Structures are given as C-alpha cells and as structure tokens.
XYZ file of C-alpha atoms in Angstrom:
546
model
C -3.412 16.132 -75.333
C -7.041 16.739 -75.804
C -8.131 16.785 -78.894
C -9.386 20.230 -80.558
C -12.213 18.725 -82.455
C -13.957 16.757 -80.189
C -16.446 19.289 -78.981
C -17.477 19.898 -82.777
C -18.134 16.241 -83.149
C -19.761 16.239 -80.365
C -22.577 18.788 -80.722
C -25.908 17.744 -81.588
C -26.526 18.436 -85.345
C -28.854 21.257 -86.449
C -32.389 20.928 -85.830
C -34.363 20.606 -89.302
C -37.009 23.223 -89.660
C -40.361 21.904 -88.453
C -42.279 23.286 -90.853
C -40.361 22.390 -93.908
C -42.176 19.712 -96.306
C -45.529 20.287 -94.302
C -49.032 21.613 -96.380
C -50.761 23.942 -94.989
C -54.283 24.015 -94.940
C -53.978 21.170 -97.666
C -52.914 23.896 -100.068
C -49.519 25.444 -99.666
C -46.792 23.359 -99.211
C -43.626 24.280 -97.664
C -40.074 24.056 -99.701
C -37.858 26.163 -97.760
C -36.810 28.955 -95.715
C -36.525 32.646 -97.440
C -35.856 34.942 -94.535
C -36.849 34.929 -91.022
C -37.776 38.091 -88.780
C -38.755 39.215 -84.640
C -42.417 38.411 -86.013
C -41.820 35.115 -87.625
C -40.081 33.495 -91.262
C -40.878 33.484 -94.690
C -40.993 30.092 -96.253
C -40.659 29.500 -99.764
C -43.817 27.186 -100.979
C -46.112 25.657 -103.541
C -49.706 26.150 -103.940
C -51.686 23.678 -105.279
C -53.141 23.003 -107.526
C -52.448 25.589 -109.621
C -48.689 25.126 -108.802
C -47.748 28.720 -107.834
C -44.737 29.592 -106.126
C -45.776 31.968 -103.811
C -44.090 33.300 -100.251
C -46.067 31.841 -97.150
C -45.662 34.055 -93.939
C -45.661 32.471 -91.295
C -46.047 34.316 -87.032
C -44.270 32.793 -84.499
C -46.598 30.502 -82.339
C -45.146 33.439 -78.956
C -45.936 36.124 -81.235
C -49.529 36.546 -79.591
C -48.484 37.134 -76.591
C -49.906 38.898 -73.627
C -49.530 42.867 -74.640
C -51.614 42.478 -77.590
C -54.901 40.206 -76.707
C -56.679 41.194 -79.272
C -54.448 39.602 -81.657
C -56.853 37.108 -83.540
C -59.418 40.049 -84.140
C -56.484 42.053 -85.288
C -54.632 40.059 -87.561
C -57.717 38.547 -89.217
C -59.202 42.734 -90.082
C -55.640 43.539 -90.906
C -55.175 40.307 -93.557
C -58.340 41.215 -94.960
C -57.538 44.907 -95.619
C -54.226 43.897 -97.138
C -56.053 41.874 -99.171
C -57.477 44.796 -101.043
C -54.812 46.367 -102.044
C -54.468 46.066 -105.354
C -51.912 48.590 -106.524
C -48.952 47.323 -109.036
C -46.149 48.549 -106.174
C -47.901 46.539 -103.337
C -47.089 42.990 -102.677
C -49.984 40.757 -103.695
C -51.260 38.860 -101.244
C -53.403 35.518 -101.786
C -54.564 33.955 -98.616
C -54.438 33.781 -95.056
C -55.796 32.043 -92.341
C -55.439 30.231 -89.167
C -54.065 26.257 -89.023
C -56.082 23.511 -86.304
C -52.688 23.736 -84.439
C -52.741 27.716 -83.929
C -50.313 28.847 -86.710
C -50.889 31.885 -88.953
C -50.215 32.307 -92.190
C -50.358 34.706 -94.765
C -49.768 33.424 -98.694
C -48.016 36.121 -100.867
C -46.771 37.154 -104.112
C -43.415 35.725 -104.350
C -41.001 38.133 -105.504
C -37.329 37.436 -106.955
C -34.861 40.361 -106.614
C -33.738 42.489 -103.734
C -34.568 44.584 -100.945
C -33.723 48.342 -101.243
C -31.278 47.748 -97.658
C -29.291 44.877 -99.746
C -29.631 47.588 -103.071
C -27.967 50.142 -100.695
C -25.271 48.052 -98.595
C -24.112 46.959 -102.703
C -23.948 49.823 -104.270
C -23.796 52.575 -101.498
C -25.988 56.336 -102.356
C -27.901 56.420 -105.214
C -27.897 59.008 -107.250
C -30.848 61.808 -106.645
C -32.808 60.916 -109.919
C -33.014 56.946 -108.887
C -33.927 57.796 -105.163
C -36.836 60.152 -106.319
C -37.916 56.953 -108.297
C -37.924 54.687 -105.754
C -39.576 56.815 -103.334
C -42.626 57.894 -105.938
C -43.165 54.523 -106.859
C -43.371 53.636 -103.172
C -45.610 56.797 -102.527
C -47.929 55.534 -105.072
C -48.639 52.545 -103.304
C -49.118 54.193 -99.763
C -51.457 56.428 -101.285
C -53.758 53.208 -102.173
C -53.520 52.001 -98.825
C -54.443 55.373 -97.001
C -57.258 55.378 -99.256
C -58.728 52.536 -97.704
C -58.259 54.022 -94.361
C -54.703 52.726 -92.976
C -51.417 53.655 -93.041
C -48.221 51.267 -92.968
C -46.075 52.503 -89.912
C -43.396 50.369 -90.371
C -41.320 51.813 -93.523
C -37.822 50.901 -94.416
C -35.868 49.783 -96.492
C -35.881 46.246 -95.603
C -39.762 46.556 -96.579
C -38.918 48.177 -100.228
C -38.503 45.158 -102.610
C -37.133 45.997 -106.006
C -37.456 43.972 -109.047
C -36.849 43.418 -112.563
C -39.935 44.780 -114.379
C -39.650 44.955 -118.280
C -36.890 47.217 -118.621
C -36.680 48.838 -115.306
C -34.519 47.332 -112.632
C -35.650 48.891 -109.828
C -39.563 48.437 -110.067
C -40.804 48.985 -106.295
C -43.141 46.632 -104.521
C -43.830 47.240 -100.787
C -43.733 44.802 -98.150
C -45.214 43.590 -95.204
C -48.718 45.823 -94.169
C -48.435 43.258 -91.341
C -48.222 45.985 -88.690
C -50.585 48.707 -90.253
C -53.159 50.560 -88.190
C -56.798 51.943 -89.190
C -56.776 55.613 -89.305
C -60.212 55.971 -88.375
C -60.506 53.832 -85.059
C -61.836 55.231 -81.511
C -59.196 55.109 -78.867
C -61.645 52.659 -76.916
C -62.079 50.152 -80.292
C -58.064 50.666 -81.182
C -57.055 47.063 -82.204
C -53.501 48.144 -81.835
C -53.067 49.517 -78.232
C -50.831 53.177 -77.943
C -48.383 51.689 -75.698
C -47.379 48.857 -78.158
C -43.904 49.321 -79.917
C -44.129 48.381 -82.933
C -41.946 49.535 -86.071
C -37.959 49.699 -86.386
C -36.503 52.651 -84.457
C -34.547 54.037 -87.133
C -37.043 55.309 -89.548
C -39.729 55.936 -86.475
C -41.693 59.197 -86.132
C -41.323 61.326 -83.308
C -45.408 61.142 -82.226
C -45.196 57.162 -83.177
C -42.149 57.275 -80.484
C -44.519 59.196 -77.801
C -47.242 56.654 -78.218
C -49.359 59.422 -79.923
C -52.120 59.077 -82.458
C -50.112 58.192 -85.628
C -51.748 59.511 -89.037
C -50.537 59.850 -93.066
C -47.915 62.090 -91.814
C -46.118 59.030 -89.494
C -45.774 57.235 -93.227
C -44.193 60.538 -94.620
C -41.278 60.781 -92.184
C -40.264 57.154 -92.388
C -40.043 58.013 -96.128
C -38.232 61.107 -95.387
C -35.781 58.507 -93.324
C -35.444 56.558 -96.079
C -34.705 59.241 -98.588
C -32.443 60.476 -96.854
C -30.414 57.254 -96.479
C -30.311 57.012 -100.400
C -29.010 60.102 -100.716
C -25.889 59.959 -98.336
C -25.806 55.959 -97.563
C -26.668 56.849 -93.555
C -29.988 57.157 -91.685
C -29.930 61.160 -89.800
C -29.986 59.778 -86.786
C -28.003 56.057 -85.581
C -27.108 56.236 -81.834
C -25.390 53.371 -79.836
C -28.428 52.723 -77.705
C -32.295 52.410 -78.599
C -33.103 55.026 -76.265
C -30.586 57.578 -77.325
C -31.999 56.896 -81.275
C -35.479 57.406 -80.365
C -34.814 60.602 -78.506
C -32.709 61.752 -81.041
C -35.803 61.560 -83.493
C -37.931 63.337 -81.017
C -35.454 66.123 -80.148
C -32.187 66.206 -82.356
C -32.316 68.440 -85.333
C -32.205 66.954 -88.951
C -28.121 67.170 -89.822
C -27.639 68.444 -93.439
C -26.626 66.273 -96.192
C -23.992 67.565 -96.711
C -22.156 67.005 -93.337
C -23.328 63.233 -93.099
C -21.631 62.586 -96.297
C -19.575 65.398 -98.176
C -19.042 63.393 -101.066
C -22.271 63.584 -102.404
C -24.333 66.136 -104.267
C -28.075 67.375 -103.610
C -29.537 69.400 -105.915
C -31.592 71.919 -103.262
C -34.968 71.141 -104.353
C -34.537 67.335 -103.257
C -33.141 68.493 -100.137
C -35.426 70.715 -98.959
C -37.773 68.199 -99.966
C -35.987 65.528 -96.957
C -35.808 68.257 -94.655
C -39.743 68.576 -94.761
C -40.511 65.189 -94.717
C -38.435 65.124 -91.263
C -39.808 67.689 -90.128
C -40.585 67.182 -85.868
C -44.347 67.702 -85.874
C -46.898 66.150 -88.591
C -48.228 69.165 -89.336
C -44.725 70.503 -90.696
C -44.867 68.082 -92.941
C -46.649 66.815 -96.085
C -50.278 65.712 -95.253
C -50.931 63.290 -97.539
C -48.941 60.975 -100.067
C -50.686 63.342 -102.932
C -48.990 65.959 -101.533
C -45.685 64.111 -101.682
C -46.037 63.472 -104.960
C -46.598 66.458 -106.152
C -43.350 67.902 -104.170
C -41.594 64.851 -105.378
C -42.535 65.505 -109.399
C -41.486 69.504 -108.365
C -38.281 68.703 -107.314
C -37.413 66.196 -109.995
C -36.111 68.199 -113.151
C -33.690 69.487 -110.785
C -32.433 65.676 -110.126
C -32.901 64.506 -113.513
C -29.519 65.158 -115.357
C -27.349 63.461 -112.834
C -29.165 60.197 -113.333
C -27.167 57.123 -114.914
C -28.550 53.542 -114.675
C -27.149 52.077 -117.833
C -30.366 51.180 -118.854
C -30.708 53.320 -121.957
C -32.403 56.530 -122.514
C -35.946 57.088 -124.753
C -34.898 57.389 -128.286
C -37.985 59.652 -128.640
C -37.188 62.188 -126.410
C -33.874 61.912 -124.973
C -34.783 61.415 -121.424
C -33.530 58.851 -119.098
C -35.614 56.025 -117.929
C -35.710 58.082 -114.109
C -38.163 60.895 -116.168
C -39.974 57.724 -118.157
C -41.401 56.855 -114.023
C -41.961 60.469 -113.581
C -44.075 60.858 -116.450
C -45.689 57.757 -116.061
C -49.825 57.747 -115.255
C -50.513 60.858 -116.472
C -48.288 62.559 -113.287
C -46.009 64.905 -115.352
C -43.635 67.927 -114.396
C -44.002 70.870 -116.211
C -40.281 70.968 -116.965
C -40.499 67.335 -118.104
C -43.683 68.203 -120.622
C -43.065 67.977 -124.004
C -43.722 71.707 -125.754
C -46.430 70.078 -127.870
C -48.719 67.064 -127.153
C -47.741 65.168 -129.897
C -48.572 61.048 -131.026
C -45.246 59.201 -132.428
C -46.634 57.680 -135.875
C -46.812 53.676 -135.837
C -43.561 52.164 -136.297
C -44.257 49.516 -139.882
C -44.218 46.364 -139.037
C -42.551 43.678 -140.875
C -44.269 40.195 -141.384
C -42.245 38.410 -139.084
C -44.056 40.660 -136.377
C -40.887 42.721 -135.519
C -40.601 46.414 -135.426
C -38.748 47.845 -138.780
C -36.198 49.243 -136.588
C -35.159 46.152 -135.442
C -34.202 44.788 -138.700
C -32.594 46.566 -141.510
C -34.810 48.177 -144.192
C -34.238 46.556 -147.785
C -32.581 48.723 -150.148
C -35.617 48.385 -152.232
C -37.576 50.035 -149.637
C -35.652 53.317 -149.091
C -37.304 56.079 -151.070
C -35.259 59.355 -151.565
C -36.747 62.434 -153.211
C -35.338 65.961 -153.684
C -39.246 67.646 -154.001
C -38.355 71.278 -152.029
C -40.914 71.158 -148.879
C -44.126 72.323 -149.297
C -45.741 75.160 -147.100
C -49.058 74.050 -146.289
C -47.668 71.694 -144.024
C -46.771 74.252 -140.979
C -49.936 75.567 -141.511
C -52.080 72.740 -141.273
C -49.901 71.876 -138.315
C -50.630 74.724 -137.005
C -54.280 74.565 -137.212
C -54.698 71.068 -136.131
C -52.636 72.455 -132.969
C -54.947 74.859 -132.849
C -58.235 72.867 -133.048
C -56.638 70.441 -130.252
C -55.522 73.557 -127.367
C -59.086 74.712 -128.177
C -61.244 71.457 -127.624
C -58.702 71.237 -124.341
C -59.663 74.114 -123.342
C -63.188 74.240 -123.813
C -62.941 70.928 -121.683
C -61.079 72.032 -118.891
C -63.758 74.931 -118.348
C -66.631 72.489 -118.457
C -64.672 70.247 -116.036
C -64.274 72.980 -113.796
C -67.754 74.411 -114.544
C -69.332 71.416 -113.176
C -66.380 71.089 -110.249
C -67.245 73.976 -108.881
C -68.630 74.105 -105.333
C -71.632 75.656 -105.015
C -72.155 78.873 -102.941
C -72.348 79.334 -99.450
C -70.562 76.169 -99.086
C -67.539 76.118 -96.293
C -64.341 74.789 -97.887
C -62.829 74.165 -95.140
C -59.503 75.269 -94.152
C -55.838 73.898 -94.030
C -52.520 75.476 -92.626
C -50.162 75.207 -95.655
C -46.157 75.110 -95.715
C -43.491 75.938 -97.457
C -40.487 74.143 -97.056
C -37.138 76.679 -97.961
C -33.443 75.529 -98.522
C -31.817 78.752 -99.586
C -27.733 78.710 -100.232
C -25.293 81.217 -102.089
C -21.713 81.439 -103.250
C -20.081 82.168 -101.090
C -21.808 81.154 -98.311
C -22.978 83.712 -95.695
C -24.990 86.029 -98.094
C -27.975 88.088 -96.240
C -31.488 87.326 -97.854
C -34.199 89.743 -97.662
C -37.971 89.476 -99.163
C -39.760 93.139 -99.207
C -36.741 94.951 -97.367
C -37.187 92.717 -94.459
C -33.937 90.229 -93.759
C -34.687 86.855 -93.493
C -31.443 85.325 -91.951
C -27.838 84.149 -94.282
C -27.387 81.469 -95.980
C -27.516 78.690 -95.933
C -31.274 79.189 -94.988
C -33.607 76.919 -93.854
C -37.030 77.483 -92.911
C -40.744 76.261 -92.871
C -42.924 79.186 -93.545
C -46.667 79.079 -92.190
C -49.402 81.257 -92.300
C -49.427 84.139 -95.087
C -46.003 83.264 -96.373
C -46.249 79.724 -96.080
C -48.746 79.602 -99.570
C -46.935 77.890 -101.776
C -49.096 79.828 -104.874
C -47.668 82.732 -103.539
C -44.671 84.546 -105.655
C -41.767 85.493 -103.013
C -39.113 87.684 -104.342
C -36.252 87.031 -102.657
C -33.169 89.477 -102.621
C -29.500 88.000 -101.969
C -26.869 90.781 -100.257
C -23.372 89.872 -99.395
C -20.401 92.757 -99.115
C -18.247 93.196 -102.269
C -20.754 91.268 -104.426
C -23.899 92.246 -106.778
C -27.036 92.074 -105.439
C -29.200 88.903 -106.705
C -32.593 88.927 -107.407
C -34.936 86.023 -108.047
C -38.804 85.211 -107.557
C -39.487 81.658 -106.702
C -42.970 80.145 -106.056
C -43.890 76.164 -105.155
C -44.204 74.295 -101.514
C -40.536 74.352 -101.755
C -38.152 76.936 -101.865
C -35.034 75.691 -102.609
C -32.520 78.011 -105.007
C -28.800 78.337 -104.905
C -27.923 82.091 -105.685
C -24.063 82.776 -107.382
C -23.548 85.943 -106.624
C -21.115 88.074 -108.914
C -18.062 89.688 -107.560
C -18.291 93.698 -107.677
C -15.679 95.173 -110.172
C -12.787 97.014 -108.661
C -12.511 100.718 -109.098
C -10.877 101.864 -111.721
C -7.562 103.928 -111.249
C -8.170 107.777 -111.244
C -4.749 109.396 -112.633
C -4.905 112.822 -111.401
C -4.147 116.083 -114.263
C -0.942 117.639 -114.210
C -0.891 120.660 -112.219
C -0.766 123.914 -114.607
C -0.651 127.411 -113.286
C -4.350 129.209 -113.393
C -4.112 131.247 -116.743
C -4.738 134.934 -116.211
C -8.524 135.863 -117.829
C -8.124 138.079 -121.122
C -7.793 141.544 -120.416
C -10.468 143.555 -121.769
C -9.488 146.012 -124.823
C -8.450 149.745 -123.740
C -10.451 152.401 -124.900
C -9.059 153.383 -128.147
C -7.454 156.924 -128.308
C -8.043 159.531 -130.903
C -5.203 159.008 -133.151
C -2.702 162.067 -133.070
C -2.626 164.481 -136.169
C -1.025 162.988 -139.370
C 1.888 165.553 -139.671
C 1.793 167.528 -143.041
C 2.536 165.984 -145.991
C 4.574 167.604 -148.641
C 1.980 168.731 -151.391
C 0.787 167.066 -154.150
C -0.645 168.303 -157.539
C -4.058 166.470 -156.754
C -6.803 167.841 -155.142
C -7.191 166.275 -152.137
C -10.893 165.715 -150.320
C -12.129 167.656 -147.748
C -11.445 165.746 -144.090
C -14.105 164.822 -142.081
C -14.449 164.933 -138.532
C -13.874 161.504 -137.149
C -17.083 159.483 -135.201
C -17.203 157.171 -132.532
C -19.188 153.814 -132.930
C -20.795 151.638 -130.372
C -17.644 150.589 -129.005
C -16.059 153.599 -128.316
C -14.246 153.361 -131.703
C -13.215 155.698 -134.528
C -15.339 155.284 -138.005
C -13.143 157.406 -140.042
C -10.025 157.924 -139.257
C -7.515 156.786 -141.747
C-alpha cells in the first residue's frame, strides 16, 4: 500500500519571498509581507535612519507591460501628485522611486487597523449614522485630490482604511491613488490610455465601463457603490460573470434598499441620497465632492438618532460621536446647530494637570449658597447675544459686499438636480404639486430644469382613497419625505325621526256674531243705565256688549 503522505513530503518547500530582508535604495528595509494585490504586494519595512515603520509598495516587475508604454512617465507624475496630498484622511506617502534592477516602489504611511471590506464582512451593515461618517470623511479627502486636478477611479472598500484615532474608531484614511488620472489631460497627452481597464468592476461607473472621459462624477458613483453596501451589506449590482456586472452598471436600474436587504432601515433622506449618487449619467449626479458634502450634512439629522457605537456621547450636548464628525471643520447642519453660539467655560485644573472632573472635588471646595438669582444676568446675556448676531452680521454683509461679482460679468450656468424619494402609509398614495399628479408612491425621481432647483419650495400634496389629504412643502437637492396619511372617520349613523301624522294648521277664528238679546230680567229697584249700542273693533269684534 502506497503511502498517503509521500507526495506531501515530497513537494518542494515554499519559496521564501525574494524581497524579504533586502534595503531598498539603501533606505527601506524589508521585514515582511502585509498584503499582496493584481498590481503588486505591500511589504512591511524599516526606514533608516530615522527607524520608521512605514508600508513599502512594491509593482510587480510584469506590471509594465505592453498596453501601457508609457508607464515610467506615468507612474513617476502620478507618485509625485500623490505626494501632495496632504489631507488628514489620505494615506501619507514618503518616497518613491525606481531600484538599478527595475523595481518600483512607493514608501507609505503605515497604518494599523482595518479595511472598511474586513469592517463590513465582521460586523455586516452599519448603521446609517456610521456610514454617513465614513463616507464624509472619505469625501473630504477626494475633495483635496480633485483640487489638484485628479480624481481616484478606483474606490472601494478595500481602499477605505479605518483606524483608531483618539477616540474615534473608525477614522478614515484612503488608499492607494496608484491608479488616478489627471482631469485636465488632452486625449493625445492622456498618460492613461481610454481602452485600459483599470478599477474593480463592482464599484465601476457606467462611462468608466464605456471607456469614456471619466471626471469628479466617476469618484461619486463608486462612493454611491460603497454607500450603498454599508447600508444593506451587498453591492446593487454582483452578477456571476464580469461582463454581466459591468452591463448591469451600464443598463440595470438601481434596486431599492429595501428589497436587497429587508431587514434594514433607511431613513429617506440617506436613500435618496444613494440613489443619486448611482445615478446612470454624471450629470444626474453630484458634480463635485462639495456638493456631496453638502447633501451628505442634509441628510444626516435624519440618520443621527439610530447611531450606536459604544463610544460615548458629548457630555456637552448630548450628541453622539457620528454628529461630533459632522460638525467637525466648521461643516455644520442646521438641525445639528446649537440655538446659540455659545463657549463652554474652562474646566479648573488641578495641580497634578488633570481636569477637575476627573478627580473628585474636596469637600472644602464645594460652595453652596441660597442668594435668590439676580436679574441682570438674562439681560446682560441678552445683550452680549445681541452685540455678537450684530458684529456677525455686519461681517457677513461686508464678506458678501466684497464677494460680489461685478456687473456685466457672465456667471456661467449649471443644470441643477434634485434627487426625490417620496413614500406614504400605506403605500400607493397619488402625489400632486400645483394640481398636477406626479406619479404614487413610492416615488422616485430626478427633477431638472425649473423644478430641479433645489432653493426652490415644492409643495407637495399626498391623495390616497379613504384617507386625509397630506400637505407638506419641502425644499433641498433632495426630496426625500415619508407622508402618514390619516384614515378618514366613518360616517356617523343617521337615526331617522319617528313618523308623526302632519298636524292640521290652526283654524283661523270665526267671525264673532252679535250676541242674541239678554231676555228680560225681572225688575229691580235700581235705576239701571241707559244701553248703548254695541261697536265693532278692528277685528270684527264687539266693544260693548256685556
């Protein structure tokens, strides 16, 4: 009998990595393997000599290949763009350069935590408040980098790296910028050609899939993608075959939230946010990460109260660590404002160094009086409130004063949209806006033109049979409102009055008759008066006659 366990002792042991142990460029030397990838591995290694860990990139020495020949220019402009980026949510990176034996490197920030894919596959959706925090934080460094002119194209998760960052957990730094692309090269100086693939065909935009010119737009449906995968768990669109996928983003319409996974809940406002990031042309969509963020900040009070980390909440205010992000570098919602612009006094400081409310006050130092509150303290409130709203708002017309464009110059022109996600219960309501219907819910649209302002007020009227009419106005660059209709009351029982037989009208009085002639009376020893002749009055009656 042969034995089983020959061929295993047979096989030739595992080839040690190459690269392992080797300095590169007599400055980074290698320690081991982090991840590897289609475009190469990532290699754990030390600089020196300042003795930095940092995470060397390394291409594949095929990489180059024959479809992109312009690969030396290409990677050396795209390193050096990277390089610039010096936003707190993009990866840092160090060096890069070229080896004597043809290998390319790239020296990074090295990062210790986990990808958002690995975040997702763990845990499963998040919850709406922690997705909209990812994604700003991850808009914020996009915006950076289409500021200088490029744009990422190759979003995913696997390229969203979160962190432990003070207190937050899930601090966003984004990865690899390896495949970006200029926005403002000719088609005859493009240094990556239109009939390249490149980017992962899940989270791909439909003119990126056609080989079209790609713009900030491409960036803005990947992040759409990847929204949309935090919300429910699944990508909108995962087909057995490449092919199938990418036609799927091209053609396919977006399938609701709701049907991908009915277990979880969307507040509207994030989802008609999605549905406009995915929208099938670029100009359906948000044009610019500003944008975005603005939509993103719009739909977040509407997320907020269904967030839960288990990180603590702001003893100040109450609100969760998801609306500390949100109202982080001076991008608040108006919903997430506080009333009054106020400065939290100066905690004291004990000698130690330690915040008072870390360690119990001495008894000592507890001071308790019983003087009744004095009045002039509202008031002075009140007038240093006053004093403040005035010097803002003398500011804010100077800043606009000297912001405003002068005459006769063009602004020029953009088509806006508005992005609408109308429902009802029940479901199947008729919504109209200035008598005219604009379809049942649940409704969703992308208004251009006229309606598609998003300063413009749209009353909106829900109709459904047996219910109240609703009535709400709604303004923003999305629409998104769920209307609960009210059942109509029943009508009340009418108990119909007994029958009773028509009484007869009064009959009018007869004419009176003149009385007969009293007969004669035996005689009396008075005198008796004379007797009058009787009289008629008005109504035909006699005056005298007794």
């Amino acid at each position: 009998m042969a034995d089983p366990t020959a061929s295993i002792r047979s096989a030739p042991p595992a080839q040690p990595d190459p690269l392992i142990g080797r300095v590169i460029n007599d400055r980074f030397r290698i320690l081991g393997v982090i991840a590897r990838g289609g475009m190469g591995k990532v290699y754990r290694a030390e600089q020196s000599p300042l003795g930095r860990v940092v995470a060397l990139k390394v291409l594949q020495p095929n990489y180059k290949g024959e479809n992109d020949p312009e690969f030396d220019k290409r990677f050396f402009l795209e390193a050096s763009i990277v390089s610039k980026l010096r936003h707190p949510h993009t990866v840092t990176l160090y060096d890069y350069g070229q080896t004597d034996d043809g290998v390319y490197f790239m020296a990074m920030e090295y990062l210790e935590g986990r990808t958002l894919h690995r975040l997702l596959r763990d845990e499963g959706p998040l919850d709406p408040a922690r997705a909209l925090r990812v994604l700003l934080q991850t808009c914020r460094a996009l915006r950076e980098a289409h500021g200088h002119g490029v744009i990422h194209r190759d979003l995913k998760p696997a390229n969203v790296f979160l962190i432990q960052h003070d207190e937050d957990p899930d601090f966003v730094k984004v990865l690899d910028f390896g495949l970006l692309k200029r926005t403002d090269e000719d088609p005859e100086e493009a240094l990556t050609q239109t009939g390249l693939f490149m980017g992962s065909p899940k989270y791909m935009a439909p003119e990126q899939i056609r080989g079209e010119r790609v713009s900030a737009a491409t960036d803005v449906y990947s992040l759409g993608v990847i929204l949309y995968e935090m919300l429910t768990g699944r990508v909108p669109f995962d087909r057995p075959s490449s092919v199938n996928l990418l036609m799927a983003h091209v053609t396919d319409p977006v399938p609701p939230l709701h049907e991908t996974n009915p277990a979880v809940s969307v507040p509207p406002a994030v989802e008609a946010l999605v549905y406009r990031c995915l929208a099938k042309t670029p100009e359906e969509r948000f044009a610019s990460m500003d944008e975005l963020i603005a939509a993103i900040k719009h739909a977040a009070p509407a997320a907020h109260p269904g967030f839960a980390t288990g990180t603590g909440e702001f003893a100040s205010s109450g609100q969760s660590l998801a609306a500390a992000h949100l109202l982080s570098s001076g991008e608040h919602p108006a919903s997430l404002r506080p009333a009054v612009p106020t400065t939290p006094p100066p905690l004291p400081v004990t000698p130690s160094g330690a915040s008072a409310s870390a360690a119990p006050a001495a008894p000592a130092e507890v001071h308790v009086t019983h003087e009744p509150p004095r009045r002039r303290a509202p008031l002075m409130l009140l007038g240093a409130a006053a004093v403040f709203f005035g010097a803002v708002g003398l500011g804010l017309l100077g800043l606009r004063a000297t912001q405003r464009p002068e005459a006769g110059s063009a602004q020029p022109a953009r088509a806006t949209t508005v992005s609408v996600a109308l429902e009802s219960d029940p479901p199947g309501a008729e919504v109209f806006e200035g008598g005219v219907s604009l379809g049942r819910t649940p409704l969703r649209a992308q208004w251009t033109g006229e309606r598609g302002d998003p300063n413009r007020p749209h009353t909106l009227v829900f109709r459904a049979a047996g219910y109240h009419e609703h009535q709400v106005t709604l303004s923003g660059p999305a629409l998104a409102y769920l209307a609960r209709l009210q059942r109509d009351a029943p009508p009340e029982a009418v108990i119909p009055a007994p029958a009773f037989p028509a009484e007869a009208p009064p009959a009018e009085p007869p004419a009176a008759e003149p009385s007969p002639a009293p007969a004669a009376r035996p005689a009396r020893s008075a005198p008796r008066r004379p007797r009058q002749p009787p009289t008629r009055n008005a109504q035909g009656l006699y005056n005298n006659v007794y």
